[in-house]
PDB file of C-alpha atoms in Angstrom:
ATOM      1  CA  MET N   1     114.699  58.435 154.314  1.00 52.00           C
ATOM      2  CA  PRO N   2     115.157  55.610 151.678  1.00 53.00           C
ATOM      3  CA  GLY N   3     118.216  53.503 151.978  1.00 55.00           C
ATOM      4  CA  GLY N   4     119.744  55.239 154.812  1.00 57.00           C
ATOM      5  CA  ILE N   5     120.510  58.468 152.649  1.00 51.00           C
ATOM      6  CA  PRO N   6     120.580  61.539 155.089  1.00 50.00           C
ATOM      7  CA  SER N   7     117.719  64.037 154.461  1.00 47.00           C
ATOM      8  CA  TRP N   8     119.914  66.812 153.103  1.00 38.00           C
ATOM      9  CA  ALA N   9     121.526  64.635 150.582  1.00 42.00           C
ATOM     10  CA  TRP N  10     118.018  63.523 149.341  1.00 35.00           C
ATOM     11  CA  VAL N  11     116.535  67.121 149.205  1.00 39.00           C
ATOM     12  CA  THR N  12     119.716  68.167 147.441  1.00 41.00           C
ATOM     13  CA  GLY N  13     119.271  65.421 144.784  1.00 46.00           C
ATOM     14  CA  LEU N  14     115.741  66.423 144.190  1.00 40.00           C
ATOM     15  CA  THR N  15     116.593  69.958 143.857  1.00 43.00           C
ATOM     16  CA  ALA N  16     119.322  69.101 141.309  1.00 42.00           C
ATOM     17  CA  GLY N  17     117.028  66.783 139.292  1.00 45.00           C
ATOM     18  CA  ALA N  18     114.436  69.669 139.246  1.00 43.00           C
ATOM     19  CA  VAL N  19     117.115  72.206 138.036  1.00 40.00           C
ATOM     20  CA  VAL N  20     118.189  69.686 135.240  1.00 39.00           C
ATOM     21  CA  ALA N  21     114.490  69.229 134.218  1.00 41.00           C
ATOM     22  CA  VAL N  22     113.846  72.864 134.005  1.00 37.00           C
ATOM     23  CA  ALA N  23     116.886  73.656 132.055  1.00 39.00           C
ATOM     24  CA  ALA N  24     116.140  70.802 129.617  1.00 40.00           C
ATOM     25  CA  LEU N  25     112.655  72.257 129.009  1.00 37.00           C
ATOM     26  CA  ALA N  26     114.190  75.781 128.652  1.00 39.00           C
ATOM     27  CA  VAL N  27     116.489  74.432 125.996  1.00 35.00           C
ATOM     28  CA  GLN N  28     113.500  72.839 124.170  1.00 42.00           C
ATOM     29  CA  ALA N  29     111.294  75.868 124.279  1.00 39.00           C
ATOM     30  CA  ASP N  30     114.318  78.116 123.044  1.00 40.00           C
ATOM     31  CA  HIS N  31     114.522  75.808 120.081  1.00 40.00           C
ATOM     32  CA  GLY N  32     110.843  75.711 119.416  1.00 41.00           C
ATOM     33  CA  THR N  33     110.462  72.052 120.216  1.00 38.00           C
ATOM     34  CA  GLN N  34     107.895  70.295 122.361  1.00 38.00           C
ATOM     35  CA  PRO N  35     108.986  67.625 124.834  1.00 36.00           C
ATOM     36  CA  HIS N  36     108.710  64.135 123.212  1.00 37.00           C
ATOM     37  CA  THR N  37     107.162  61.129 124.911  1.00 37.00           C
ATOM     38  CA  THR N  38     108.380  58.392 122.304  1.00 38.00           C
ATOM     39  CA  ALA N  39     111.397  57.880 120.199  1.00 40.00           C
ATOM     40  CA  ALA N  40     109.090  57.629 117.146  1.00 41.00           C
ATOM     41  CA  SER N  41     107.708  61.107 117.669  1.00 39.00           C
ATOM     42  CA  HIS N  42     111.124  62.413 118.297  1.00 39.00           C
ATOM     43  CA  ALA N  43     112.500  60.756 115.092  1.00 40.00           C
ATOM     44  CA  SER N  44     109.770  62.618 113.050  1.00 40.00           C
ATOM     45  CA  ALA N  45     110.224  65.804 114.679  1.00 42.00           C
ATOM     46  CA  SER N  46     114.003  65.968 114.163  1.00 42.00           C
ATOM     47  CA  ALA N  47     113.422  64.917 110.390  1.00 44.00           C
ATOM     48  CA  SER N  48     111.990  68.388 109.667  1.00 43.00           C
ATOM     49  CA  PRO N  49     113.728  71.620 110.166  1.00 45.00           C
ATOM     50  CA  SER N  50     112.996  73.540 113.245  1.00 44.00           C
ATOM     51  CA  PRO N  51     110.847  76.779 112.623  1.00 49.00           C
ATOM     52  CA  HIS N  52     112.552  79.934 112.272  1.00 49.00           C
ATOM     53  CA  PRO N  53     110.980  83.255 112.420  1.00 52.00           C
ATOM     54  CA  THR N  54     111.155  84.813 108.714  1.00 57.00           C
ATOM     55  CA  ALA N  55     110.916  88.613 107.905  1.00 60.00           C
ATOM     56  CA  THR N  56     107.662  89.284 106.303  1.00 66.00           C
ATOM     57  CA  LYS N  57     107.398  92.069 103.789  1.00 75.00           C
ATOM     58  CA  THR N  58     104.355  94.157 104.139  1.00 84.00           C
ATOM     59  CA  ALA N  59     102.736  95.391 101.065  1.00 85.00           C
ATOM     60  CA  PRO N  60     102.767  99.200 100.740  1.00 86.00           C
ATOM     61  CA  PRO N  61      99.815 101.278 101.588  1.00 93.00           C
ATOM     62  CA  ALA N  62      97.413 101.535  98.923  1.00 96.00           C
ATOM     63  CA  VAL N  63      96.701 104.569  97.127  1.00 97.00           C
ATOM     64  CA  PRO N  64      94.011 106.544  99.056  1.00 97.00           C
ATOM     65  CA  ASP N  65      90.463 106.195  97.958  1.00 95.00           C
ATOM     66  CA  GLY N  66      88.989 109.483  96.463  1.00 95.00           C
ATOM     67  CA  SER N  67      92.410 110.585  94.970  1.00 97.00           C
ATOM     68  CA  GLY N  68      91.339 110.765  91.568  1.00 97.00           C
ATOM     69  CA  THR N  69      92.374 108.803  88.597  1.00 97.00           C
ATOM     70  CA  GLY N  70      95.291 108.754  85.838  1.00 97.00           C
ATOM     71  CA  ARG N  71      98.799 110.054  86.339  1.00 98.00           C
ATOM     72  CA  ARG N  72      99.309 112.106  89.586  1.00 98.00           C
ATOM     73  CA  ILE N  73     101.205 112.588  92.787  1.00 98.00           C
ATOM     74  CA  VAL N  74      99.210 111.859  95.744  1.00 98.00           C
ATOM     75  CA  TYR N  75     100.012 113.431  99.374  1.00 98.00           C
ATOM     76  CA  ALA N  76      98.183 112.232 102.306  1.00 98.00           C
ATOM     77  CA  LEU N  77      98.418 114.789 105.114  1.00 98.00           C
ATOM     78  CA  LYS N  78      97.770 112.480 108.254  1.00 97.00           C
ATOM     79  CA  GLN N  79     100.015 109.458 106.960  1.00 97.00           C
ATOM     80  CA  HIS N  80     102.790 112.007 105.883  1.00 98.00           C
ATOM     81  CA  ARG N  81     103.031 109.865 102.729  1.00 98.00           C
ATOM     82  CA  VAL N  82     103.334 110.338  99.036  1.00 98.00           C
ATOM     83  CA  TRP N  83     102.460 108.216  96.014  1.00 98.00           C
ATOM     84  CA  LEU N  84     103.671 108.525  92.618  1.00 98.00           C
ATOM     85  CA  VAL N  85     100.727 106.986  90.399  1.00 98.00           C
ATOM     86  CA  ASP N  86     101.127 106.234  86.790  1.00 98.00           C
ATOM     87  CA  ALA N  87      98.272 106.450  83.940  1.00 97.00           C
ATOM     88  CA  SER N  88      96.966 103.021  84.915  1.00 97.00           C
ATOM     89  CA  ASP N  89      96.159 103.988  88.580  1.00 96.00           C
ATOM     90  CA  LYS N  90      99.303 101.906  89.826  1.00 96.00           C
ATOM     91  CA  ALA N  91     101.482 103.327  92.338  1.00 97.00           C
ATOM     92  CA  THR N  92     104.925 103.179  91.094  1.00 97.00           C
ATOM     93  CA  ARG N  93     106.561 104.492  94.407  1.00 98.00           C
ATOM     94  CA  THR N  94     105.351 105.437  97.728  1.00 98.00           C
ATOM     95  CA  PHE N  95     107.396 106.943 100.534  1.00 98.00           C
ATOM     96  CA  THR N  96     106.992 109.064 103.805  1.00 97.00           C
ATOM     97  CA  VAL N  97     107.788 112.537 103.962  1.00 97.00           C
ATOM     98  CA  TRP N  98     108.618 115.067 106.619  1.00 96.00           C
ATOM     99  CA  PRO N  99     105.831 118.013 106.366  1.00 96.00           C
ATOM    100  CA  GLY N 100     106.736 121.715 107.065  1.00 93.00           C
ATOM    101  CA  THR N 101     104.522 123.594 109.725  1.00 94.00           C
ATOM    102  CA  VAL N 102     101.912 124.830 107.092  1.00 94.00           C
ATOM    103  CA  ASP N 103      99.838 122.154 105.340  1.00 96.00           C
ATOM    104  CA  PRO N 104      98.101 122.636 101.836  1.00 97.00           C
ATOM    105  CA  ALA N 105      94.394 122.445 101.914  1.00 98.00           C
ATOM    106  CA  VAL N 106      92.937 119.209 100.926  1.00 98.00           C
ATOM    107  CA  GLY N 107      92.183 119.517  97.122  1.00 98.00           C
ATOM    108  CA  LYS N 108      93.675 119.352  93.631  1.00 98.00           C
ATOM    109  CA  TYR N 109      96.830 121.200  92.379  1.00 98.00           C
ATOM    110  CA  ALA N 110      99.313 120.892  89.740  1.00 98.00           C
ATOM    111  CA  VAL N 111     103.158 121.165  89.740  1.00 97.00           C
ATOM    112  CA  GLY N 112     103.831 124.633  88.796  1.00 93.00           C
ATOM    113  CA  LYS N 113     107.444 125.750  89.121  1.00 80.00           C
ATOM    114  CA  HIS N 114     109.964 123.228  88.751  1.00 79.00           C
ATOM    115  CA  GLY N 115     112.920 124.731  90.814  1.00 73.00           C
ATOM    116  CA  THR N 116     116.337 124.138  89.293  1.00 78.00           C
ATOM    117  CA  GLY N 117     119.577 123.853  91.041  1.00 87.00           C
ATOM    118  CA  THR N 118     120.257 123.894  94.536  1.00 94.00           C
ATOM    119  CA  ILE N 119     118.520 126.434  96.912  1.00 94.00           C
ATOM    120  CA  THR N 120     118.341 127.501 100.559  1.00 92.00           C
ATOM    121  CA  GLY N 121     115.165 126.261 102.118  1.00 88.00           C
ATOM    122  CA  SER N 122     113.435 128.391 104.816  1.00 79.00           C
ATOM    123  CA  ASP N 123     114.989 126.404 107.490  1.00 80.00           C
ATOM    124  CA  GLY N 124     118.575 127.311 106.118  1.00 85.00           C
ATOM    125  CA  VAL N 125     119.265 123.845 104.772  1.00 90.00           C
ATOM    126  CA  GLN N 126     120.502 123.414 101.190  1.00 95.00           C
ATOM    127  CA  ILE N 127     117.694 121.806  99.306  1.00 96.00           C
ATOM    128  CA  GLU N 128     117.329 120.385  95.558  1.00 96.00           C
ATOM    129  CA  HIS N 129     114.431 118.808  93.622  1.00 96.00           C
ATOM    130  CA  VAL N 130     111.948 121.499  94.547  1.00 96.00           C
ATOM    131  CA  LEU N 131     108.502 120.994  93.033  1.00 96.00           C
ATOM    132  CA  TYR N 132     106.281 123.932  93.878  1.00 96.00           C
ATOM    133  CA  PHE N 133     102.547 123.176  93.654  1.00 97.00           C
ATOM    134  CA  GLY N 134     100.638 125.499  96.180  1.00 96.00           C
ATOM    135  CA  VAL N 135     100.351 128.427  98.525  1.00 95.00           C
ATOM    136  CA  ALA N 136      98.885 127.939 102.088  1.00 95.00           C
ATOM    137  CA  SER N 137      98.730 130.904 104.590  1.00 93.00           C
ATOM    138  CA  GLY N 138     100.979 132.949 102.234  1.00 94.00           C
ATOM    139  CA  VAL N 139     103.658 130.318 101.986  1.00 93.00           C
ATOM    140  CA  ASN N 140     104.939 128.451  98.945  1.00 93.00           C
ATOM    141  CA  VAL N 141     104.226 124.703  99.574  1.00 96.00           C
ATOM    142  CA  ALA N 142     106.648 122.529  97.512  1.00 96.00           C
ATOM    143  CA  PHE N 143     108.201 118.976  97.796  1.00 97.00           C
ATOM    144  CA  SER N 144     111.994 118.776  97.975  1.00 96.00           C
ATOM    145  CA  ASN N 145     114.792 117.025  99.738  1.00 96.00           C
ATOM    146  CA  ALA N 146     117.804 118.229 101.638  1.00 96.00           C
ATOM    147  CA  VAL N 147     121.216 117.778  99.637  1.00 96.00           C
ATOM    148  CA  ASP N 148     122.767 116.021 102.310  1.00 94.00           C
ATOM    149  CA  GLY N 149     119.799 113.789 102.918  1.00 92.00           C
ATOM    150  CA  SER N 150     118.913 114.879 106.501  1.00 91.00           C
ATOM    151  CA  SER N 151     115.342 115.462 107.885  1.00 91.00           C
ATOM    152  CA  PRO N 152     114.497 118.968 108.578  1.00 88.00           C
ATOM    153  CA  PRO N 153     115.392 120.324 111.828  1.00 84.00           C
ATOM    154  CA  PRO N 154     112.598 121.371 114.014  1.00 84.00           C
ATOM    155  CA  ALA N 155     111.112 124.816 112.998  1.00 85.00           C
ATOM    156  CA  ALA N 156     111.593 127.672 115.227  1.00 83.00           C
ATOM    157  CA  ALA N 157     108.463 128.448 117.364  1.00 85.00           C
ATOM    158  CA  GLY N 158     105.926 130.391 115.206  1.00 88.00           C
ATOM    159  CA  ALA N 159     107.901 129.788 111.880  1.00 90.00           C
ATOM    160  CA  GLN N 160     105.934 128.910 108.858  1.00 92.00           C
ATOM    161  CA  THR N 161     107.483 126.489 106.482  1.00 92.00           C
ATOM    162  CA  GLY N 162     105.900 124.906 103.436  1.00 93.00           C
ATOM    163  CA  GLY N 163     108.646 122.570 102.554  1.00 94.00           C
ATOM    164  CA  ILE N 164     107.597 118.806 102.384  1.00 96.00           C
ATOM    165  CA  ARG N 165     110.971 117.044 102.675  1.00 97.00           C
ATOM    166  CA  MET N 166     111.663 113.550 101.577  1.00 97.00           C
ATOM    167  CA  LYS N 167     114.892 111.357 101.214  1.00 97.00           C
ATOM    168  CA  VAL N 168     117.361 111.958  98.295  1.00 97.00           C
ATOM    169  CA  ALA N 169     116.254 108.884  96.350  1.00 97.00           C
ATOM    170  CA  ASP N 170     112.606 109.845  96.768  1.00 98.00           C
ATOM    171  CA  GLY N 171     113.468 113.442  95.734  1.00 97.00           C
ATOM    172  CA  THR N 172     115.080 112.219  92.612  1.00 96.00           C
ATOM    173  CA  ALA N 173     112.081 109.910  91.692  1.00 97.00           C
ATOM    174  CA  MET N 174     109.562 112.754  92.390  1.00 96.00           C
ATOM    175  CA  TRP N 175     111.745 115.232  90.264  1.00 95.00           C
ATOM    176  CA  THR N 176     111.630 112.773  87.332  1.00 95.00           C
ATOM    177  CA  PHE N 177     108.030 112.039  87.827  1.00 97.00           C
ATOM    178  CA  GLY N 178     106.720 115.406  88.635  1.00 96.00           C
ATOM    179  CA  THR N 179     107.033 117.558  85.435  1.00 94.00           C
ATOM    180  CA  ALA N 180     105.418 120.738  85.225  1.00 93.00           C
ATOM    181  CA  GLY N 181     101.546 120.456  85.211  1.00 97.00           C
ATOM    182  CA  THR N 182     101.580 117.094  86.831  1.00 97.00           C
ATOM    183  CA  PRO N 183      98.448 116.927  88.971  1.00 98.00           C
ATOM    184  CA  VAL N 184      99.049 116.788  92.824  1.00 98.00           C
ATOM    185  CA  VAL N 185      96.144 115.814  94.861  1.00 98.00           C
ATOM    186  CA  VAL N 186      96.162 116.281  98.517  1.00 98.00           C
ATOM    187  CA  VAL N 187      93.994 114.055 100.838  1.00 98.00           C
ATOM    188  CA  ALA N 188      93.438 114.266 104.514  1.00 97.00           C
TER     189      ALA N 188
END
């Protein structure tokens, strides 16, 4: 061994050195930096702020093709999503919903009955902002929200429910937008 150092001390020194090197690389990796070989490159790298992940806001899904034109409510069955579309074909609001067990057929409808006040839904939950627009399998289909803002409980086996539930804020927006006669377009 060099300089009369016992072999165990030399191996221990190498191990300690390796641990320090790995720790230094881990710290650099954690801070998003690369190992620097020169003082000049180190100075230029430290002059700029280290990159930090930023939250990216994704654009809301576009109004589905084939959903018509003009002022309307669009409901996409597979996406469990609603769009409130103004007369210029711009979505003023879009949100996800909790569908009932009975889906309306793909097609064009209109808001018929604009339910008033609070009623009990088919699942026993107090609901409001009820907008009826169709019938499927003998079941009324309507948009609504639970008064307490909850999602609907799982339907009992074999139960047929036509309520399409949404959050309270979305229910309020839908209620304001969906006056009697407002077209409702259901797409796959």
